[in-house]
N, CA and C atoms as an extended XYZ file, in Angstrom:
285
Properties=species:S:1:pos:R:3:atomname:S:1:resname:S:1:resid:I:1 pbc="F F F"
N       103.373      143.828        3.553 N   ASP     1
C       102.343      144.751        3.107 CA  ASP     1
C       101.336      144.034        2.220 C   ASP     1
N       100.118      144.548        2.234 N   PHE     2
C        99.071      144.022        1.360 CA  PHE     2
C        98.070      145.140        1.082 C   PHE     2
N        97.244      144.934        0.075 N   SER     3
C        96.236      145.940       -0.278 CA  SER     3
C        94.834      145.356       -0.092 C   SER     3
N        93.891      146.249        0.217 N   VAL     4
C        92.506      145.855        0.474 CA  VAL     4
C        91.567      146.821       -0.231 C   VAL     4
N        90.561      146.288       -0.896 N   ASP     5
C        89.455      147.095       -1.416 CA  ASP     5
C        88.223      146.763       -0.578 C   ASP     5
N        87.580      147.798       -0.043 N   TYR     6
C        86.344      147.638        0.730 CA  TYR     6
C        85.163      148.098       -0.114 C   TYR     6
N        84.072      147.343       -0.065 N   TYR     7
C        82.840      147.687       -0.767 CA  TYR     7
C        81.713      147.672        0.263 C   TYR     7
N        81.073      148.807        0.465 N   PHE     8
C        79.952      148.910        1.401 CA  PHE     8
C        78.657      148.903        0.597 C   PHE     8
N        77.781      147.942        0.906 N   ILE     9
C        76.556      147.755        0.140 CA  ILE     9
C        75.348      147.830        1.068 C   ILE     9
N        74.345      148.589        0.650 N   ASP    10
C        73.094      148.704        1.404 CA  ASP    10
C        72.212      147.503        1.071 C   ASP    10
N        71.994      146.634        2.032 N   THR    11
C        71.171      145.442        1.808 CA  THR    11
C        69.772      145.591        2.407 C   THR    11
N        69.330      146.818        2.640 N   ASN    12
C        68.004      147.030        3.220 CA  ASN    12
C        66.872      146.593        2.303 C   ASN    12
N        67.163      146.300        1.051 N   THR    13
C        66.114      145.796        0.166 CA  THR    13
C        65.482      144.524        0.732 C   THR    13
N        66.233      143.792        1.546 N   PHE    14
C        65.725      142.544        2.118 CA  PHE    14
C        64.868      142.782        3.350 C   PHE    14
N        64.643      144.053        3.681 N   ASP    15
C        63.753      144.428        4.783 CA  ASP    15
C        62.833      145.565        4.331 C   ASP    15
N        62.582      145.645        3.034 N   ALA    16
C        61.736      146.691        2.469 CA  ALA    16
C        60.619      146.037        1.663 C   ALA    16
N        59.434      145.986        2.256 N   PHE    17
C        58.289      145.301        1.649 CA  PHE    17
C        57.179      146.305        1.335 C   PHE    17
N        56.115      145.827        0.719 N   GLU    18
C        54.960      146.680        0.446 CA  GLU    18
C        54.470      147.278        1.766 C   GLU    18
N        53.918      148.504        1.740 N   PRO    19
C        53.597      149.243        2.960 CA  PRO    19
C        52.709      148.528        3.977 C   PRO    19
N        51.830      147.642        3.531 N   ASP    20
C        50.934      146.968        4.471 CA  ASP    20
C        51.401      145.562        4.845 C   ASP    20
N        52.595      145.190        4.415 N   SER    21
C        53.134      143.858        4.687 CA  SER    21
C        54.059      143.889        5.903 C   SER    21
N        53.900      142.944        6.797 N   ASP    22
C        54.790      142.753        7.948 CA  ASP    22
C        55.162      144.077        8.623 C   ASP    22
N        54.189      144.784        9.178 N   PRO    23
C        54.450      146.132        9.696 CA  PRO    23
C        55.491      146.207       10.815 C   PRO    23
N        55.695      145.149       11.560 N   GLY    24
C        56.667      145.179       12.643 CA  GLY    24
C        58.109      145.039       12.187 C   GLY    24
N        58.297      144.598       10.940 N   HIS    25
C        59.658      144.341       10.446 CA  HIS    25
C        59.735      144.723        8.974 C   HIS    25
N        59.572      146.021        8.694 N   ASN    26
C        59.484      146.480        7.313 CA  ASN    26
C        59.829      147.963        7.267 C   ASN    26
N        60.932      148.306        6.648 N   LEU    27
C        61.329      149.714        6.530 CA  LEU    27
C        60.266      150.565        5.858 C   LEU    27
N        59.516      149.957        4.963 N   CYS    28
C        58.538      150.693        4.160 CA  CYS    28
C        57.125      150.628        4.728 C   CYS    28
N        56.959      150.116        5.919 N   SER    29
C        55.601      149.951        6.449 CA  SER    29
C        54.990      151.293        6.831 C   SER    29
N        53.680      151.330        6.792 N   ARG    30
C        52.965      152.542        7.212 CA  ARG    30
C        53.177      152.791        8.707 C   ARG    30
N        53.435      151.734        9.456 N   MET    31
C        53.638      151.854       10.897 CA  MET    31
C        54.863      152.720       11.223 C   MET    31
N        55.871      152.695       10.365 N   HIS    32
C        57.120      153.406       10.620 CA  HIS    32
C        57.240      154.717        9.846 C   HIS    32
N        56.205      155.114        9.147 N   ASN    33
C        56.265      156.305        8.311 CA  ASN    33
C        55.022      157.161        8.503 C   ASN    33
N        55.124      158.417        8.152 N   LEU    34
C        53.994      159.335        8.247 CA  LEU    34
C        52.842      158.881        7.363 C   LEU    34
N        51.626      159.155        7.800 N   ALA    35
C        50.453      158.799        6.998 CA  ALA    35
C        50.427      159.589        5.690 C   ALA    35
N        50.873      160.848        5.735 N   HIS    36
C        50.914      161.687        4.532 CA  HIS    36
C        52.263      162.384        4.479 C   HIS    36
N        52.861      162.377        3.320 N   GLY    37
C        54.113      163.108        3.148 CA  GLY    37
C        55.366      162.373        3.575 C   GLY    37
N        55.278      161.069        3.793 N   ALA    38
C        56.477      160.307        4.153 CA  ALA    38
C        57.465      160.370        2.997 C   ALA    38
N        58.672      160.738        3.283 N   SER    39
C        59.677      160.865        2.242 CA  SER    39
C        61.062      160.790        2.857 C   SER    39
N        62.008      160.326        2.094 N   CYS    40
C        63.404      160.321        2.521 CA  CYS    40
C        64.149      161.481        1.869 C   CYS    40
N        63.413      162.468        1.395 N   GLY    41
C        64.040      163.609        0.766 CA  GLY    41
C        64.358      163.350       -0.697 C   GLY    41
N        65.220      164.164       -1.247 N   SER    42
C        65.499      164.086       -2.681 CA  SER    42
C        66.333      162.867       -3.071 C   SER    42
N        66.957      162.197       -2.111 N   GLN    43
C        67.828      161.066       -2.446 CA  GLN    43
C        67.199      159.707       -2.193 C   GLN    43
N        66.052      159.661       -1.567 N   GLY    44
C        65.438      158.382       -1.229 CA  GLY    44
C        64.061      158.239       -1.835 C   GLY    44
N        63.309      157.231       -1.392 N   PRO    45
C        61.959      157.020       -1.913 CA  PRO    45
C        61.075      158.237       -1.639 C   PRO    45
N        60.159      158.520       -2.542 N   ILE    46
C        59.289      159.683       -2.386 CA  ILE    46
C        58.029      159.368       -1.584 C   ILE    46
N        57.749      158.080       -1.357 N   SER    47
C        56.563      157.683       -0.597 CA  SER    47
C        56.750      156.244       -0.115 C   SER    47
N        55.861      155.804        0.786 N   VAL    48
C        55.943      154.407        1.229 CA  VAL    48
C        55.610      153.455        0.088 C   VAL    48
N        54.761      153.900       -0.834 N   GLU    49
C        54.435      153.060       -2.000 CA  GLU    49
C        55.650      152.889       -2.903 C   GLU    49
N        56.464      153.912       -3.022 N   ASP    50
C        57.664      153.884       -3.864 CA  ASP    50
C        58.830      153.165       -3.181 C   ASP    50
N        58.763      153.036       -1.884 N   CYS    51
C        59.873      152.543       -1.064 CA  CYS    51
C        60.435      151.177       -1.485 C   CYS    51
N        59.624      150.122       -1.596 N   PRO    52
C        60.200      148.817       -1.960 CA  PRO    52
C        60.917      148.837       -3.310 C   PRO    52
N        60.309      149.499       -4.292 N   LYS    53
C        60.922      149.584       -5.621 CA  LYS    53
C        62.232      150.363       -5.557 C   LYS    53
N        62.264      151.438       -4.775 N   TRP    54
C        63.460      152.250       -4.648 CA  TRP    54
C        64.613      151.420       -4.088 C   TRP    54
N        64.347      150.619       -3.059 N   PHE    55
C        65.395      149.774       -2.488 CA  PHE    55
C        65.813      148.656       -3.442 C   PHE    55
N        64.860      148.084       -4.207 N   ARG    56
C        65.220      147.063       -5.208 CA  ARG    56
C        66.133      147.658       -6.278 C   ARG    56
N        65.785      148.854       -6.763 N   ASN    57
C        66.607      149.514       -7.778 CA  ASN    57
C        68.001      149.831       -7.240 C   ASN    57
N        68.073      150.287       -6.004 N   LEU    58
C        69.363      150.559       -5.371 CA  LEU    58
C        70.197      149.281       -5.305 C   LEU    58
N        69.586      148.179       -4.879 N   TRP    59
C        70.282      146.900       -4.781 CA  TRP    59
C        70.812      146.468       -6.144 C   TRP    59
N        69.968      146.536       -7.176 N   GLU    60
C        70.393      146.114       -8.519 CA  GLU    60
C        71.565      146.955       -9.026 C   GLU    60
N        71.539      148.250       -8.785 N   ALA    61
C        72.645      149.123       -9.191 CA  ALA    61
C        73.915      148.797       -8.414 C   ALA    61
N        73.772      148.507       -7.133 N   GLN    62
C        74.942      148.186       -6.310 CA  GLN    62
C        75.570      146.855       -6.703 C   GLN    62
N        74.751      145.883       -7.071 N   VAL    63
C        75.279      144.585       -7.513 CA  VAL    63
C        76.156      144.787       -8.749 C   VAL    63
N        75.672      145.563       -9.705 N   LYS    64
C        76.471      145.852      -10.906 CA  LYS    64
C        77.763      146.569      -10.537 C   LYS    64
N        77.657      147.547       -9.638 N   TRP    65
C        78.819      148.322       -9.212 CA  TRP    65
C        79.868      147.445       -8.540 C   TRP    65
N        79.433      146.560       -7.630 N   VAL    66
C        80.402      145.725       -6.911 CA  VAL    66
C        81.007      144.670       -7.836 C   VAL    66
N        80.218      144.119       -8.749 N   GLU    67
C        80.767      143.151       -9.699 CA  GLU    67
C        81.849      143.793      -10.562 C   GLU    67
N        81.608      145.016      -11.015 N   LYS    68
C        82.597      145.741      -11.805 CA  LYS    68
C        83.838      146.034      -10.972 C   LYS    68
N        83.630      146.484       -9.743 N   GLY    69
C        84.752      146.783       -8.855 CA  GLY    69
C        85.593      145.563       -8.554 C   GLY    69
N        84.961      144.439       -8.279 N   LEU    70
C        85.697      143.203       -7.994 CA  LEU    70
C        86.480      142.738       -9.221 C   LEU    70
N        85.864      142.859      -10.398 N   ALA    71
C        86.537      142.431      -11.625 CA  ALA    71
C        87.769      143.284      -11.924 C   ALA    71
N        87.729      144.552      -11.542 N   GLN    72
C        88.844      145.465      -11.818 CA  GLN    72
C        89.853      145.542      -10.678 C   GLN    72
N        89.531      144.977       -9.553 N   SER    73
C        90.394      145.088       -8.373 CA  SER    73
C        91.716      144.349       -8.566 C   SER    73
N        92.773      144.981       -8.121 N   THR    74
C        94.087      144.334       -8.109 CA  THR    74
C        94.560      144.102       -6.666 C   THR    74
N        93.670      144.377       -5.713 N   ALA    75
C        94.015      144.211       -4.301 CA  ALA    75
C        94.092      142.734       -3.939 C   ALA    75
N        94.925      142.414       -2.956 N   GLU    76
C        95.012      141.030       -2.484 CA  GLU    76
C        93.743      140.608       -1.756 C   GLU    76
N        93.086      141.551       -1.100 N   TRP    77
C        91.848      141.280       -0.372 CA  TRP    77
C        90.741      142.179       -0.891 C   TRP    77
N        89.558      141.607       -1.071 N   GLN    78
C        88.358      142.373       -1.390 CA  GLN    78
C        87.334      142.036       -0.311 C   GLN    78
N        86.864      143.050        0.377 N   ILE    79
C        85.939      142.846        1.501 CA  ILE    79
C        84.646      143.587        1.214 C   ILE    79
N        83.532      142.863        1.306 N   ILE    80
C        82.209      143.443        1.122 CA  ILE    80
C        81.554      143.557        2.493 C   ILE    80
N        81.093      144.759        2.811 N   VAL    81
C        80.436      145.028        4.089 CA  VAL    81
C        78.959      145.265        3.819 C   VAL    81
N        78.099      144.525        4.532 N   THR    82
C        76.653      144.651        4.363 CA  THR    82
C        75.978      144.784        5.719 C   THR    82
N        74.718      145.134        5.701 N   HIS    83
C        73.919      145.189        6.930 CA  HIS    83
C        73.407      143.788        7.269 C   HIS    83
N        72.823      143.130        6.278 N   PHE    84
C        72.313      141.773        6.458 CA  PHE    84
C        73.329      140.770        5.932 C   PHE    84
N        73.526      139.655        6.628 N   PRO    85
C        74.466      138.640        6.133 CA  PRO    85
C        73.915      137.945        4.884 C   PRO    85
N        74.782      137.451        4.015 N   PRO    86
C        74.324      136.811        2.774 CA  PRO    86
C        73.841      135.375        3.002 C   PRO    86
N        72.919      135.211        3.925 N   ILE    87
C        72.336      133.896        4.227 CA  ILE    87
C        70.827      134.041        4.284 C   ILE    87
N        70.122      132.957        4.426 N   ARG    88
C        68.663      132.940        4.589 CA  ARG    88
C        67.937      133.707        3.491 C   ARG    88
N        68.474      133.682        2.275 N   GLY    89
C        67.795      134.318        1.160 CA  GLY    89
C        68.132      135.783        0.973 C   GLY    89
N        68.894      136.378        1.875 N   TRP    90
C        69.247      137.799        1.755 CA  TRP    90
C        70.370      137.975        0.763 C   TRP    90
N        70.052      137.917       -0.526 N   GLY    91
C        71.053      138.101       -1.562 CA  GLY    91
C        71.819      136.841       -1.908 C   GLY    91
N        71.329      135.696       -1.446 N   VAL    92
C        72.053      134.446       -1.657 CA  VAL    92
C        72.274      134.145       -3.146 C   VAL    92
N        71.368      134.594       -4.011 N   LYS    93
C        71.541      134.353       -5.449 CA  LYS    93
C        72.708      135.161       -6.025 C   LYS    93
N        73.029      136.274       -5.383 N   VAL    94
C        74.122      137.123       -5.845 CA  VAL    94
C        75.456      136.644       -5.293 C   VAL    94
N        75.480      136.262       -4.049 N   TRP    95
C        76.745      135.879       -3.415 CA  TRP    95
C        77.155      134.520       -3.934 C   TRP    95
């Protein structure tokens, strides 16, 4: 027998840029959102302008959360699940 702690982290901050930047590959681009009233509801960014900051803040909070969880874990295995791999600058400073 063994124990495992899983940590699921949203790494979309590495694909969330200013609204007019890289429109083909940007969660926050105007190309992928309504011209007026784009919103993710009460739990997400309130506009495309707010979008990059919202994802950065989410990432920073999650880094603190996972560091605390790992420090307190008594499991034999700790597994972090992300959308983007921790290579090519996608969180490499954290990993």
